[in-house]
CSV table of C-alpha atoms in Angstrom, one decimal:
chain,number,residue,atom,x,y,z
A,1,MET,CA,7.3,6.0,-109.5
A,2,THR,CA,9.9,7.3,-107.3
A,3,TYR,CA,11.4,5.1,-104.5
A,4,PRO,CA,13.3,6.0,-101.5
A,5,PRO,CA,16.9,5.3,-101.5
A,6,SER,CA,17.9,1.7,-100.7
A,7,GLY,CA,18.4,0.9,-97.0
A,8,THR,CA,16.4,3.7,-95.8
A,9,ALA,CA,13.2,3.2,-93.9
A,10,LEU,CA,10.3,5.5,-93.8
A,11,ARG,CA,10.0,7.2,-90.2
A,12,GLU,CA,6.9,8.7,-88.6
A,13,PRO,CA,7.4,12.1,-87.1
A,14,GLU,CA,8.1,11.9,-83.4
A,15,PRO,CA,5.8,13.7,-81.2
A,16,ASP,CA,6.8,16.8,-79.3
A,17,GLN,CA,7.3,15.7,-75.7
A,18,SER,CA,8.5,19.0,-74.4
A,19,SER,CA,5.1,19.8,-72.8
A,20,ALA,CA,4.3,16.3,-71.6
A,21,PRO,CA,5.0,15.7,-67.8
A,22,PRO,CA,7.6,12.9,-67.0
A,23,ALA,CA,5.9,9.7,-66.3
A,24,VAL,CA,6.5,8.4,-62.7
A,25,PRO,CA,6.7,4.7,-62.5
A,26,ALA,CA,4.1,3.3,-60.3
A,27,GLN,CA,6.6,1.2,-58.2
A,28,ARG,CA,8.4,4.7,-57.4
A,29,ARG,CA,5.2,5.9,-55.7
A,30,GLY,CA,5.3,5.2,-52.0
A,31,VAL,CA,2.3,3.5,-50.1
A,32,PRO,CA,1.5,6.4,-48.0
A,33,SER,CA,1.0,8.7,-50.9
A,34,VAL,CA,-1.3,6.5,-52.8
A,35,ALA,CA,-3.3,6.1,-49.7
A,36,VAL,CA,-3.5,9.8,-49.2
A,37,GLU,CA,-4.5,10.3,-52.8
A,38,ARG,CA,-7.3,7.9,-52.4
A,39,LEU,CA,-8.4,9.4,-49.0
A,40,ARG,CA,-8.5,12.8,-50.9
A,41,ALA,CA,-10.4,11.2,-53.5
A,42,ALA,CA,-13.0,9.6,-51.2
A,43,ALA,CA,-13.5,12.8,-49.2
A,44,THR,CA,-14.7,14.8,-52.3
A,45,THR,CA,-18.0,12.8,-51.8
A,46,GLU,CA,-20.7,12.2,-49.0
A,47,PRO,CA,-20.2,8.5,-49.0
A,48,GLY,CA,-16.5,8.6,-49.0
A,49,ARG,CA,-16.6,11.1,-46.0
A,50,LEU,CA,-19.2,8.9,-44.3
A,51,GLN,CA,-16.8,6.0,-44.6
A,52,ILE,CA,-13.8,8.0,-43.1
A,53,ILE,CA,-15.9,9.5,-40.3
A,54,GLY,CA,-17.1,5.9,-39.4
A,55,ALA,CA,-13.5,4.5,-39.3
A,56,ALA,CA,-12.5,7.3,-37.3
A,57,LEU,CA,-15.2,7.0,-34.7
A,58,ALA,CA,-14.8,3.3,-34.3
A,59,LEU,CA,-11.2,3.9,-33.8
A,60,LEU,CA,-11.6,6.5,-31.1
A,61,VAL,CA,-14.0,4.4,-29.2
A,62,VAL,CA,-11.6,1.4,-29.3
A,63,VAL,CA,-8.8,3.7,-28.1
A,64,PHE,CA,-10.9,5.0,-25.2
A,65,GLY,CA,-11.6,1.3,-24.2
A,66,ALA,CA,-8.0,0.2,-24.6
A,67,VAL,CA,-6.5,3.3,-22.5
A,68,THR,CA,-9.2,2.6,-19.9
A,69,TYR,CA,-8.4,-0.9,-19.7
A,70,LEU,CA,-4.6,-0.2,-19.3
A,71,GLU,CA,-4.9,2.6,-16.9
A,72,ILE,CA,-7.5,1.1,-14.7
A,73,SER,CA,-5.6,-2.4,-14.9
A,74,GLY,CA,-2.6,-0.6,-13.1
A,75,ARG,CA,-4.7,0.9,-10.5
A,76,ALA,CA,-6.6,-2.2,-9.8
A,77,SER,CA,-3.2,-4.0,-9.5
A,78,ALA,CA,-2.1,-1.4,-7.2
A,79,ALA,CA,-5.2,-1.7,-4.9
A,80,HIS,CA,-4.8,-5.4,-5.0
A,81,ASP,CA,-1.4,-5.1,-3.6
A,82,VAL,CA,-2.6,-2.8,-1.0
A,83,VAL,CA,-5.1,-5.7,0.3
A,84,GLU,CA,-3.2,-8.7,-0.5
A,85,ARG,CA,0.7,-7.7,-0.2
A,86,SER,CA,1.5,-4.2,1.3
A,87,GLN,CA,-0.6,-3.9,4.2
A,88,PRO,CA,-0.3,-7.7,5.3
A,89,LEU,CA,3.5,-7.2,5.1
A,90,SER,CA,3.4,-3.8,7.1
A,91,ALA,CA,1.2,-5.6,9.7
A,92,ASP,CA,3.5,-8.6,9.8
A,93,ALA,CA,6.7,-6.3,10.4
A,94,ALA,CA,4.6,-4.4,13.1
A,95,SER,CA,4.1,-8.0,14.6
A,96,ILE,CA,7.6,-8.6,14.6
A,97,TYR,CA,8.7,-5.7,16.2
A,98,ARG,CA,5.9,-6.3,18.9
A,99,SER,CA,7.0,-10.0,19.3
A,100,LEU,CA,10.6,-9.1,19.8
A,101,ALA,CA,9.8,-6.2,22.4
A,102,ASP,CA,7.4,-8.5,24.2
A,103,ALA,CA,10.1,-11.1,24.4
A,104,ASP,CA,12.5,-9.0,25.8
A,105,THR,CA,10.0,-7.8,28.4
A,106,MET,CA,9.1,-11.2,29.4
A,107,ALA,CA,12.9,-12.2,29.7
A,108,ALA,CA,13.3,-9.4,32.1
A,109,SER,CA,10.1,-10.3,33.9
A,110,GLY,CA,11.0,-13.9,34.3
A,111,PHE,CA,14.5,-13.0,35.5
A,112,LEU,CA,13.0,-10.9,38.2
A,113,ALA,CA,10.8,-13.7,39.7
A,114,GLY,CA,14.0,-15.7,40.8
A,115,THR,CA,15.8,-18.9,40.3
A,116,GLU,CA,12.5,-20.2,39.2
A,117,GLU,CA,11.0,-18.6,36.2
A,118,PRO,CA,7.0,-18.7,36.2
A,119,LYS,CA,5.9,-21.1,33.4
A,120,ALA,CA,3.3,-18.6,31.9
A,121,VAL,CA,6.2,-16.0,31.5
A,122,HIS,CA,8.4,-18.6,29.9
A,123,ASP,CA,5.8,-19.8,27.6
A,124,ARG,CA,4.9,-16.1,26.5
A,125,TYR,CA,8.7,-15.8,25.8
A,126,GLU,CA,8.9,-18.9,23.7
A,127,ALA,CA,5.8,-18.0,21.8
A,128,ASP,CA,7.0,-14.4,21.1
A,129,ILE,CA,10.3,-15.8,19.6
A,130,LYS,CA,8.5,-18.5,17.6
A,131,GLU,CA,6.2,-15.9,16.2
A,132,ALA,CA,8.9,-13.4,15.2
A,133,SER,CA,11.0,-16.3,13.5
A,134,ARG,CA,7.8,-17.4,11.6
A,135,LEU,CA,6.9,-13.9,10.4
A,136,LEU,CA,10.5,-13.4,9.4
A,137,VAL,CA,10.4,-16.4,7.2
A,138,LYS,CA,7.1,-15.5,5.9
A,139,ALA,CA,8.2,-12.0,5.1
A,140,ALA,CA,11.4,-13.1,3.5
A,141,ALA,CA,9.3,-15.2,0.9
A,142,SER,CA,7.4,-12.1,0.0
A,143,THR,CA,10.1,-9.5,-0.6
A,144,ASP,CA,12.7,-9.4,-3.4
A,145,ALA,CA,16.2,-9.8,-2.4
A,146,SER,CA,17.4,-6.6,-3.6
A,147,THR,CA,15.0,-4.5,-1.5
A,148,SER,CA,15.9,-3.0,1.9
A,149,SER,CA,13.3,-4.9,3.5
A,150,HIS,CA,15.1,-8.1,2.7
A,151,ARG,CA,18.4,-6.9,4.2
A,152,GLU,CA,16.7,-6.0,7.2
A,153,ILE,CA,15.0,-9.6,7.4
A,154,THR,CA,18.4,-11.0,6.9
A,155,THR,CA,19.8,-8.9,9.7
A,156,LEU,CA,17.1,-9.8,11.9
A,157,GLY,CA,17.5,-13.6,11.2
A,158,GLU,CA,21.2,-13.5,12.0
A,159,LEU,CA,20.9,-11.5,15.3
A,160,LEU,CA,17.8,-13.4,16.9
A,161,PRO,CA,19.8,-16.6,17.6
A,162,GLU,CA,22.4,-14.5,19.2
A,163,TYR,CA,19.8,-12.8,21.5
A,164,THR,CA,18.2,-16.2,22.5
A,165,GLY,CA,21.7,-17.4,23.3
A,166,LEU,CA,22.5,-14.5,25.7
A,167,ILE,CA,19.0,-15.2,27.3
A,168,GLU,CA,19.7,-18.6,27.8
A,169,ARG,CA,23.0,-17.9,29.4
A,170,ALA,CA,21.3,-15.4,31.8
A,171,ARG,CA,18.8,-18.0,32.7
A,172,ALA,CA,21.4,-20.6,33.5
A,173,ASN,CA,23.3,-18.3,35.7
A,174,ASN,CA,20.2,-17.0,37.3
A,175,ARG,CA,19.1,-20.5,38.3
A,176,GLN,CA,22.5,-20.9,40.0
A,177,GLY,CA,22.1,-17.6,41.7
A,178,LEU,CA,25.0,-16.3,40.0
A,179,PRO,CA,25.2,-12.5,39.5
A,180,LEU,CA,26.7,-12.9,36.1
A,181,GLY,CA,23.1,-13.7,35.1
A,182,GLY,CA,22.2,-10.0,35.4
A,183,ALA,CA,25.1,-9.0,33.2
A,184,TYR,CA,24.2,-11.4,30.6
A,185,LEU,CA,20.5,-10.3,30.6
A,186,ARG,CA,21.5,-6.5,30.2
A,187,TYR,CA,23.8,-7.5,27.4
A,188,ALA,CA,20.8,-9.3,25.7
A,189,ASN,CA,18.8,-6.3,26.3
A,190,GLN,CA,21.4,-4.0,24.8
A,191,LYS,CA,21.5,-6.1,21.7
A,192,MET,CA,17.7,-6.0,21.5
A,193,THR,CA,17.4,-2.5,22.0
A,194,ALA,CA,20.6,-1.3,19.9
A,195,GLU,CA,20.4,-3.8,17.1
A,196,LEU,CA,17.3,-6.0,16.8
A,197,LEU,CA,14.5,-3.4,17.5
A,198,PRO,CA,16.1,-0.7,15.1
A,199,ALA,CA,16.2,-3.3,12.4
A,200,ALA,CA,12.6,-4.3,13.0
A,201,GLU,CA,11.7,-0.6,13.0
A,202,ARG,CA,13.5,0.0,9.8
A,203,LEU,CA,11.5,-2.9,8.1
A,204,TYR,CA,8.3,-1.8,9.5
A,205,ALA,CA,9.1,1.6,7.9
A,206,ALA,CA,10.0,0.4,4.7
A,207,GLU,CA,6.9,-1.9,4.4
A,208,THR,CA,4.7,1.1,5.6
A,209,GLY,CA,6.1,3.1,2.8
A,210,ARG,CA,5.5,0.7,0.2
A,211,LEU,CA,1.9,0.4,1.5
A,212,GLY,CA,1.6,4.1,1.0
A,213,THR,CA,3.2,4.1,-2.5
A,214,ASP,CA,0.8,1.4,-3.4
A,215,SER,CA,-2.2,3.2,-2.1
A,216,ALA,CA,-1.2,6.4,-4.0
A,217,ASP,CA,-0.8,4.6,-7.1
A,218,ALA,CA,-4.3,3.2,-6.8
A,219,ARG,CA,-5.8,6.5,-6.2
A,220,ARG,CA,-4.1,8.3,-9.2
A,221,TRP,CA,-6.7,10.0,-11.3
A,222,PRO,CA,-6.9,8.3,-14.8
A,223,PHE,CA,-6.7,11.8,-16.6
A,224,PHE,CA,-5.7,10.4,-19.9
A,225,SER,CA,-8.5,7.8,-19.9
A,226,LEU,CA,-11.2,10.5,-18.9
A,227,CYS,CA,-9.9,13.0,-21.6
A,228,VAL,CA,-10.0,10.4,-24.5
A,229,GLY,CA,-13.6,9.2,-23.3
A,230,ILE,CA,-14.8,13.0,-23.4
A,231,VAL,CA,-13.3,13.3,-26.9
A,232,ALA,CA,-14.9,10.0,-28.3
A,233,LEU,CA,-18.3,11.1,-26.7
A,234,ALA,CA,-18.1,14.5,-28.1
A,235,ALA,CA,-17.3,13.1,-31.5
A,236,LEU,CA,-20.3,10.7,-31.4
A,237,VAL,CA,-22.6,13.6,-30.4
A,238,TRP,CA,-21.1,15.8,-33.4
A,239,MET,CA,-21.7,12.8,-35.8
A,240,GLN,CA,-25.3,12.7,-34.7
A,241,ARG,CA,-25.9,16.4,-35.2
A,242,ARG,CA,-24.3,16.2,-38.4
A,243,ASN,CA,-26.4,13.4,-39.4
A,244,TYR,CA,-29.6,15.2,-38.2
A,245,ARG,CA,-28.9,18.4,-40.2
A,246,ARG,CA,-28.4,16.5,-43.4
A,247,THR,CA,-31.2,14.2,-43.2
A,248,ASN,CA,-33.6,15.7,-40.6
A,249,ARG,CA,-33.7,12.3,-38.7
A,250,VAL,CA,-33.4,12.6,-35.1
A,251,PHE,CA,-31.9,9.2,-34.2
A,252,ASN,CA,-29.5,6.7,-35.9
A,253,ARG,CA,-29.7,3.6,-33.8
A,254,GLY,CA,-26.1,2.4,-34.4
A,255,LEU,CA,-24.8,5.8,-33.3
A,256,VAL,CA,-27.1,6.1,-30.3
A,257,ALA,CA,-26.0,2.6,-29.2
A,258,ALA,CA,-22.3,3.6,-29.6
A,259,THR,CA,-22.9,7.0,-27.7
A,260,ALA,CA,-24.6,5.0,-24.9
A,261,ALA,CA,-21.6,2.5,-24.7
A,262,ALA,CA,-19.1,5.5,-24.5
A,263,THR,CA,-21.3,7.2,-21.9
A,264,VAL,CA,-21.5,4.1,-19.8
A,265,VAL,CA,-17.6,3.5,-19.9
A,266,LEU,CA,-17.1,7.0,-18.8
A,267,LEU,CA,-19.7,7.2,-16.1
A,268,TRP,CA,-18.3,3.9,-14.9
A,269,LEU,CA,-14.7,5.1,-15.1
A,270,ALA,CA,-15.6,8.3,-13.3
A,271,VAL,CA,-17.8,7.1,-10.5
A,272,GLY,CA,-15.9,3.6,-9.9
A,273,HIS,CA,-12.5,5.3,-9.6
A,274,THR,CA,-14.0,8.1,-7.4
A,275,VAL,CA,-15.5,5.4,-5.1
A,276,ALA,CA,-12.2,3.3,-5.0
A,277,ARG,CA,-10.2,6.6,-4.3
A,278,ALA,CA,-12.5,7.5,-1.6
A,279,GLU,CA,-12.4,4.1,0.3
A,280,LEU,CA,-8.6,3.6,-0.2
A,281,HIS,CA,-8.2,7.1,1.2
A,282,GLY,CA,-10.4,6.4,4.2
A,283,ALA,CA,-8.5,3.2,4.8
A,284,MET,CA,-5.1,5.0,5.0
A,285,VAL,CA,-6.4,8.0,7.0
A,286,HIS,CA,-8.9,6.3,9.4
A,287,GLY,CA,-7.2,2.6,9.3
A,288,GLN,CA,-3.6,2.9,8.6
A,289,GLU,CA,-2.8,6.1,10.3
A,290,SER,CA,-4.5,4.8,13.5
A,291,LEU,CA,-2.8,1.5,13.1
A,292,ASP,CA,0.8,3.2,12.8
A,293,VAL,CA,0.1,5.2,16.0
A,294,LEU,CA,-1.4,2.3,18.0
A,295,ASN,CA,1.6,0.0,16.8
A,296,LYS,CA,4.2,2.5,17.9
A,297,ALA,CA,2.3,3.1,21.3
A,298,ARG,CA,2.1,-0.8,21.9
A,299,ILE,CA,5.9,-1.2,21.2
A,300,ASN,CA,6.4,2.0,23.6
A,301,SER,CA,4.5,0.3,26.3
A,302,LEU,CA,6.5,-2.9,26.0
A,303,LYS,CA,9.8,-1.3,25.9
A,304,ALA,CA,8.8,0.8,29.0
A,305,ARG,CA,8.0,-2.4,30.7
A,306,ALA,CA,11.3,-4.0,30.0
A,307,ASN,CA,13.2,-0.9,31.3
A,308,GLU,CA,11.0,-0.9,34.3
A,309,ASN,CA,11.9,-4.4,35.2
A,310,LEU,CA,15.5,-3.9,34.2
A,311,THR,CA,15.8,-0.9,36.6
A,312,LEU,CA,15.5,-3.7,39.5
A,313,VAL,CA,17.6,-6.1,37.7
A,314,ALA,CA,20.6,-3.5,37.5
A,315,ARG,CA,20.1,-2.1,40.8
A,316,GLY,CA,21.6,1.2,39.5
A,317,ALA,CA,24.7,-0.4,37.9
A,318,VAL,CA,24.0,1.3,34.5
A,319,LEU,CA,24.0,5.0,34.6
A,320,THR,CA,23.3,7.7,31.9
A,321,PRO,CA,26.4,9.0,30.1
A,322,ASP,CA,26.7,11.9,32.6
A,323,GLY,CA,26.6,9.4,35.4
A,324,THR,CA,23.8,11.2,37.4
A,325,ARG,CA,20.8,8.9,36.7
A,326,ASP,CA,19.8,5.4,36.2
A,327,GLN,CA,19.8,4.6,32.6
A,328,TYR,CA,16.8,2.2,32.7
A,329,GLU,CA,14.6,4.5,34.8
A,330,THR,CA,15.4,7.4,32.4
A,331,ASP,CA,14.4,5.2,29.1
A,332,TYR,CA,11.2,4.1,31.0
A,333,SER,CA,10.2,7.9,31.6
A,334,THR,CA,11.1,8.7,28.1
A,335,GLY,CA,9.1,5.7,26.6
A,336,MET,CA,6.0,6.5,29.0
A,337,LYS,CA,6.1,10.1,27.7
A,338,ALA,CA,6.0,8.8,24.0
A,339,LEU,CA,3.2,6.3,25.1
A,340,GLY,CA,1.0,9.0,26.6
A,341,ALA,CA,1.5,11.3,23.2
A,342,GLN,CA,0.7,8.5,20.7
A,343,LEU,CA,-2.5,7.5,22.9
A,344,GLU,CA,-3.7,11.0,22.7
A,345,SER,CA,-3.2,10.9,18.9
A,346,ALA,CA,-5.0,7.6,18.8
A,347,GLU,CA,-7.9,9.0,20.6
A,348,LYS,CA,-8.1,11.8,18.0
A,349,LEU,CA,-7.9,9.6,15.2
A,350,ALA,CA,-10.7,7.2,16.3
A,351,ASP,CA,-13.8,7.8,14.3
A,352,ASP,CA,-16.3,6.4,16.6
A,353,ASP,CA,-17.0,5.3,20.1
A,354,THR,CA,-16.2,1.6,19.6
A,355,GLY,CA,-12.6,2.5,18.4
A,356,SER,CA,-12.2,5.3,21.0
A,357,LYS,CA,-13.3,3.3,24.1
A,358,PRO,CA,-10.2,1.0,24.2
A,359,VAL,CA,-7.9,3.9,23.8
A,360,ALA,CA,-9.5,5.7,26.6
A,361,VAL,CA,-9.2,2.5,28.7
A,362,ALA,CA,-5.4,2.4,28.1
A,363,ILE,CA,-4.8,6.3,28.8
A,364,ASP,CA,-6.6,5.8,32.1
A,365,THR,CA,-4.6,2.7,32.9
A,366,VAL,CA,-1.2,4.3,31.9
A,367,SER,CA,-1.9,7.0,34.6
A,368,GLU,CA,-2.5,4.1,37.0
A,369,TRP,CA,0.7,2.5,36.0
A,370,GLN,CA,2.7,5.6,36.4
A,371,ASP,CA,1.3,5.9,39.7
A,372,ARG,CA,2.1,2.6,41.0
A,373,HIS,CA,5.6,2.9,39.3
A,374,ARG,CA,6.3,5.9,41.5
A,375,LYS,CA,5.2,4.1,44.6
A,376,ALA,CA,7.5,1.1,43.6
A,377,ARG,CA,10.5,3.5,43.1
A,378,ALA,CA,9.9,5.2,46.3
A,379,THR,CA,9.8,1.8,48.3
A,380,ASP,CA,13.1,0.6,46.3
A,381,ASP,CA,14.7,3.7,47.4
A,382,ARG,CA,14.0,3.1,50.9
A,383,GLY,CA,16.0,-0.2,50.6
A,384,GLU,CA,12.7,-2.4,50.7
A,385,TYR,CA,13.7,-4.5,47.6
A,386,ASP,CA,11.4,-7.4,48.1
A,387,SER,CA,8.1,-5.1,48.6
A,388,ALA,CA,9.2,-3.1,45.6
A,389,LEU,CA,9.7,-6.3,43.6
A,390,GLN,CA,6.1,-7.3,44.3
A,391,GLN,CA,4.8,-3.9,43.5
A,392,ILE,CA,6.4,-4.4,40.0
A,393,ILE,CA,5.7,-8.2,39.1
A,394,GLY,CA,2.9,-9.1,41.7
A,395,ALA,CA,-0.2,-10.5,40.6
A,396,GLU,CA,-2.4,-7.7,42.0
A,397,ASP,CA,-2.0,-3.9,42.4
A,398,SER,CA,1.2,-4.0,40.4
A,399,THR,CA,2.7,-2.1,37.6
A,400,GLY,CA,2.7,-5.6,35.8
A,401,GLU,CA,-1.1,-5.7,36.1
A,402,SER,CA,-1.4,-2.3,34.8
A,403,PHE,CA,0.9,-3.0,31.9
A,404,GLU,CA,-1.3,-6.1,31.1
A,405,LYS,CA,-4.4,-4.0,31.1
A,406,VAL,CA,-2.6,-1.4,28.8
A,407,ASP,CA,-1.6,-4.2,26.4
A,408,ASP,CA,-4.9,-5.7,26.2
A,409,ALA,CA,-6.5,-2.5,25.3
A,410,LEU,CA,-4.0,-1.6,22.7
A,411,GLU,CA,-4.4,-5.0,21.1
A,412,GLN,CA,-8.4,-4.4,21.2
A,413,ALA,CA,-7.7,-1.2,19.4
A,414,LEU,CA,-5.5,-2.5,16.8
A,415,ALA,CA,-7.9,-5.4,15.8
A,416,LEU,CA,-10.8,-2.9,15.4
A,417,GLU,CA,-8.7,-0.3,13.2
A,418,GLN,CA,-7.4,-3.4,11.3
A,419,ASP,CA,-11.0,-4.5,10.5
A,420,ASP,CA,-12.0,-0.9,9.6
A,421,PHE,CA,-8.9,-0.8,7.2
A,422,ASP,CA,-9.7,-4.2,5.6
A,423,VAL,CA,-13.3,-3.4,5.0
A,424,ALA,CA,-12.4,0.1,3.4
A,425,ALA,CA,-9.6,-1.2,1.3
A,426,GLU,CA,-11.4,-4.3,0.0
A,427,ASP,CA,-14.5,-1.8,-0.8
A,428,GLY,CA,-11.9,0.3,-2.7
A,429,ARG,CA,-10.5,-2.9,-4.7
A,430,ARG,CA,-14.1,-4.0,-5.6
A,431,ALA,CA,-14.9,-0.6,-7.1
A,432,LEU,CA,-12.3,-1.1,-9.6
A,433,GLY,CA,-12.7,-5.1,-10.1
A,434,GLY,CA,-14.9,-5.2,-13.4
A,435,LEU,CA,-14.0,-1.9,-14.7
A,436,PRO,CA,-11.1,-3.1,-17.2
A,437,ALA,CA,-12.9,-5.7,-18.7
A,438,GLY,CA,-16.1,-4.0,-18.9
A,439,ALA,CA,-14.5,-1.1,-20.6
A,440,ALA,CA,-13.0,-3.3,-23.3
A,441,VAL,CA,-16.2,-5.0,-24.0
A,442,LEU,CA,-18.4,-1.8,-24.1
A,443,ALA,CA,-15.5,-0.3,-26.4
A,444,VAL,CA,-15.8,-3.1,-28.8
A,445,LEU,CA,-19.5,-3.0,-28.8
A,446,GLY,CA,-19.6,0.7,-29.5
A,447,ALA,CA,-17.0,0.5,-32.2
A,448,GLY,CA,-19.1,-2.1,-33.8
A,449,ALA,CA,-22.4,0.0,-33.4
A,450,ALA,CA,-20.8,3.3,-34.9
A,451,ILE,CA,-19.6,1.4,-37.9
A,452,ALA,CA,-23.2,-0.1,-38.3
A,453,GLY,CA,-24.8,3.4,-37.9
A,454,VAL,CA,-22.5,4.8,-40.5
A,455,ASN,CA,-23.3,2.0,-42.9
A,456,ARG,CA,-26.9,2.5,-42.5
A,457,ARG,CA,-26.5,5.9,-43.9
A,458,LEU,CA,-24.2,4.7,-46.6
A,459,SER,CA,-26.9,2.3,-47.7
A,460,GLU,CA,-29.0,5.2,-48.7
A,461,TYR,CA,-26.8,6.0,-51.5
A,462,ARG,CA,-26.9,2.5,-53.1
């Protein structure tokens, strides 16, 4: 027997590895590639395809609910701000403006009455100042310190004590019969018209602008939600048609339930937002626009009344820059012209007889006011100051009586338009109220129903 040489071991022939693919360690293959391979493998069989379709349908319905929840929550929040924040702040800013203008009017009226200011006039002046101060504190608590509104509120808070101080000096001098009182009153009026009222007007414009922004945000169409909803509904209908063509069964309860849930959400979304959009638009057009015009009309009437009083206080001491006319009489004419134009606009914006009636009363009374004013000016020009004074501040047949009628009519019109705005805006907010939560719940139920319907079909393969 022949043995191999010592120290030499027999070796088995090595296989030819030239044609074999290199092995890839399992840990080097990424998770995505493994998932893709499994997905491809599953898609080659009908049960696998059904599982993929079921998961896709459930995900699509859930995405529809989530997108609807997010978009409508934002619009519902904006509608809430319109009702609870923006419009109340805009109304408060208008009230601040009106209270300041009315206080200036009452100060001039009280000064004209002589050394003994009528108690009713003084009480109204004090009430106006307190109301303006209260609303400024309220507005400051509701606005961010970085906004322009807060800066205007700060300005008003600083200027108001200066104004009231000047008025008190005017009263003190007037009680003593000193002509310096008239100078203090004119200086106070200049501070009101040149600094306080412009700041109040800027505050009102800022808050009204924010109201318009919030209303526009609430009325924006939720296009993304509508598109996703249509895609989800189309996918569910396609799946049922596919199921019918392969099994000849008309209905799959799970898929029908999922389709019904998606349809309800889509219709709720479309109808609810359409109603909310219409109500909020109506609140802005028929409510806020009228409120804006009426607020400006009321402020112009107050400023015209203050200028009318100051015409008698100044007695021609304050002239226009060209030195040809009385400044306060000129300002009165300008204010009355603006008042007439705004009342005409308010009458056109009134959408029923209830709203137009007080505006019509104000228009007629403004004509009466202007007629009485012309007679009073003619009397004063003849040198009959005391008679002219009674035609201005008298209890009967005076311009003061006409002014009070105009102010009362405008206050009534404002109250009616405010009610119309509140009702329409609240209806718009309610139309969006339950939609976000309802869409989320129905989406979850619809996704579950879609999975159940597909699982019912899968059970036939077991």
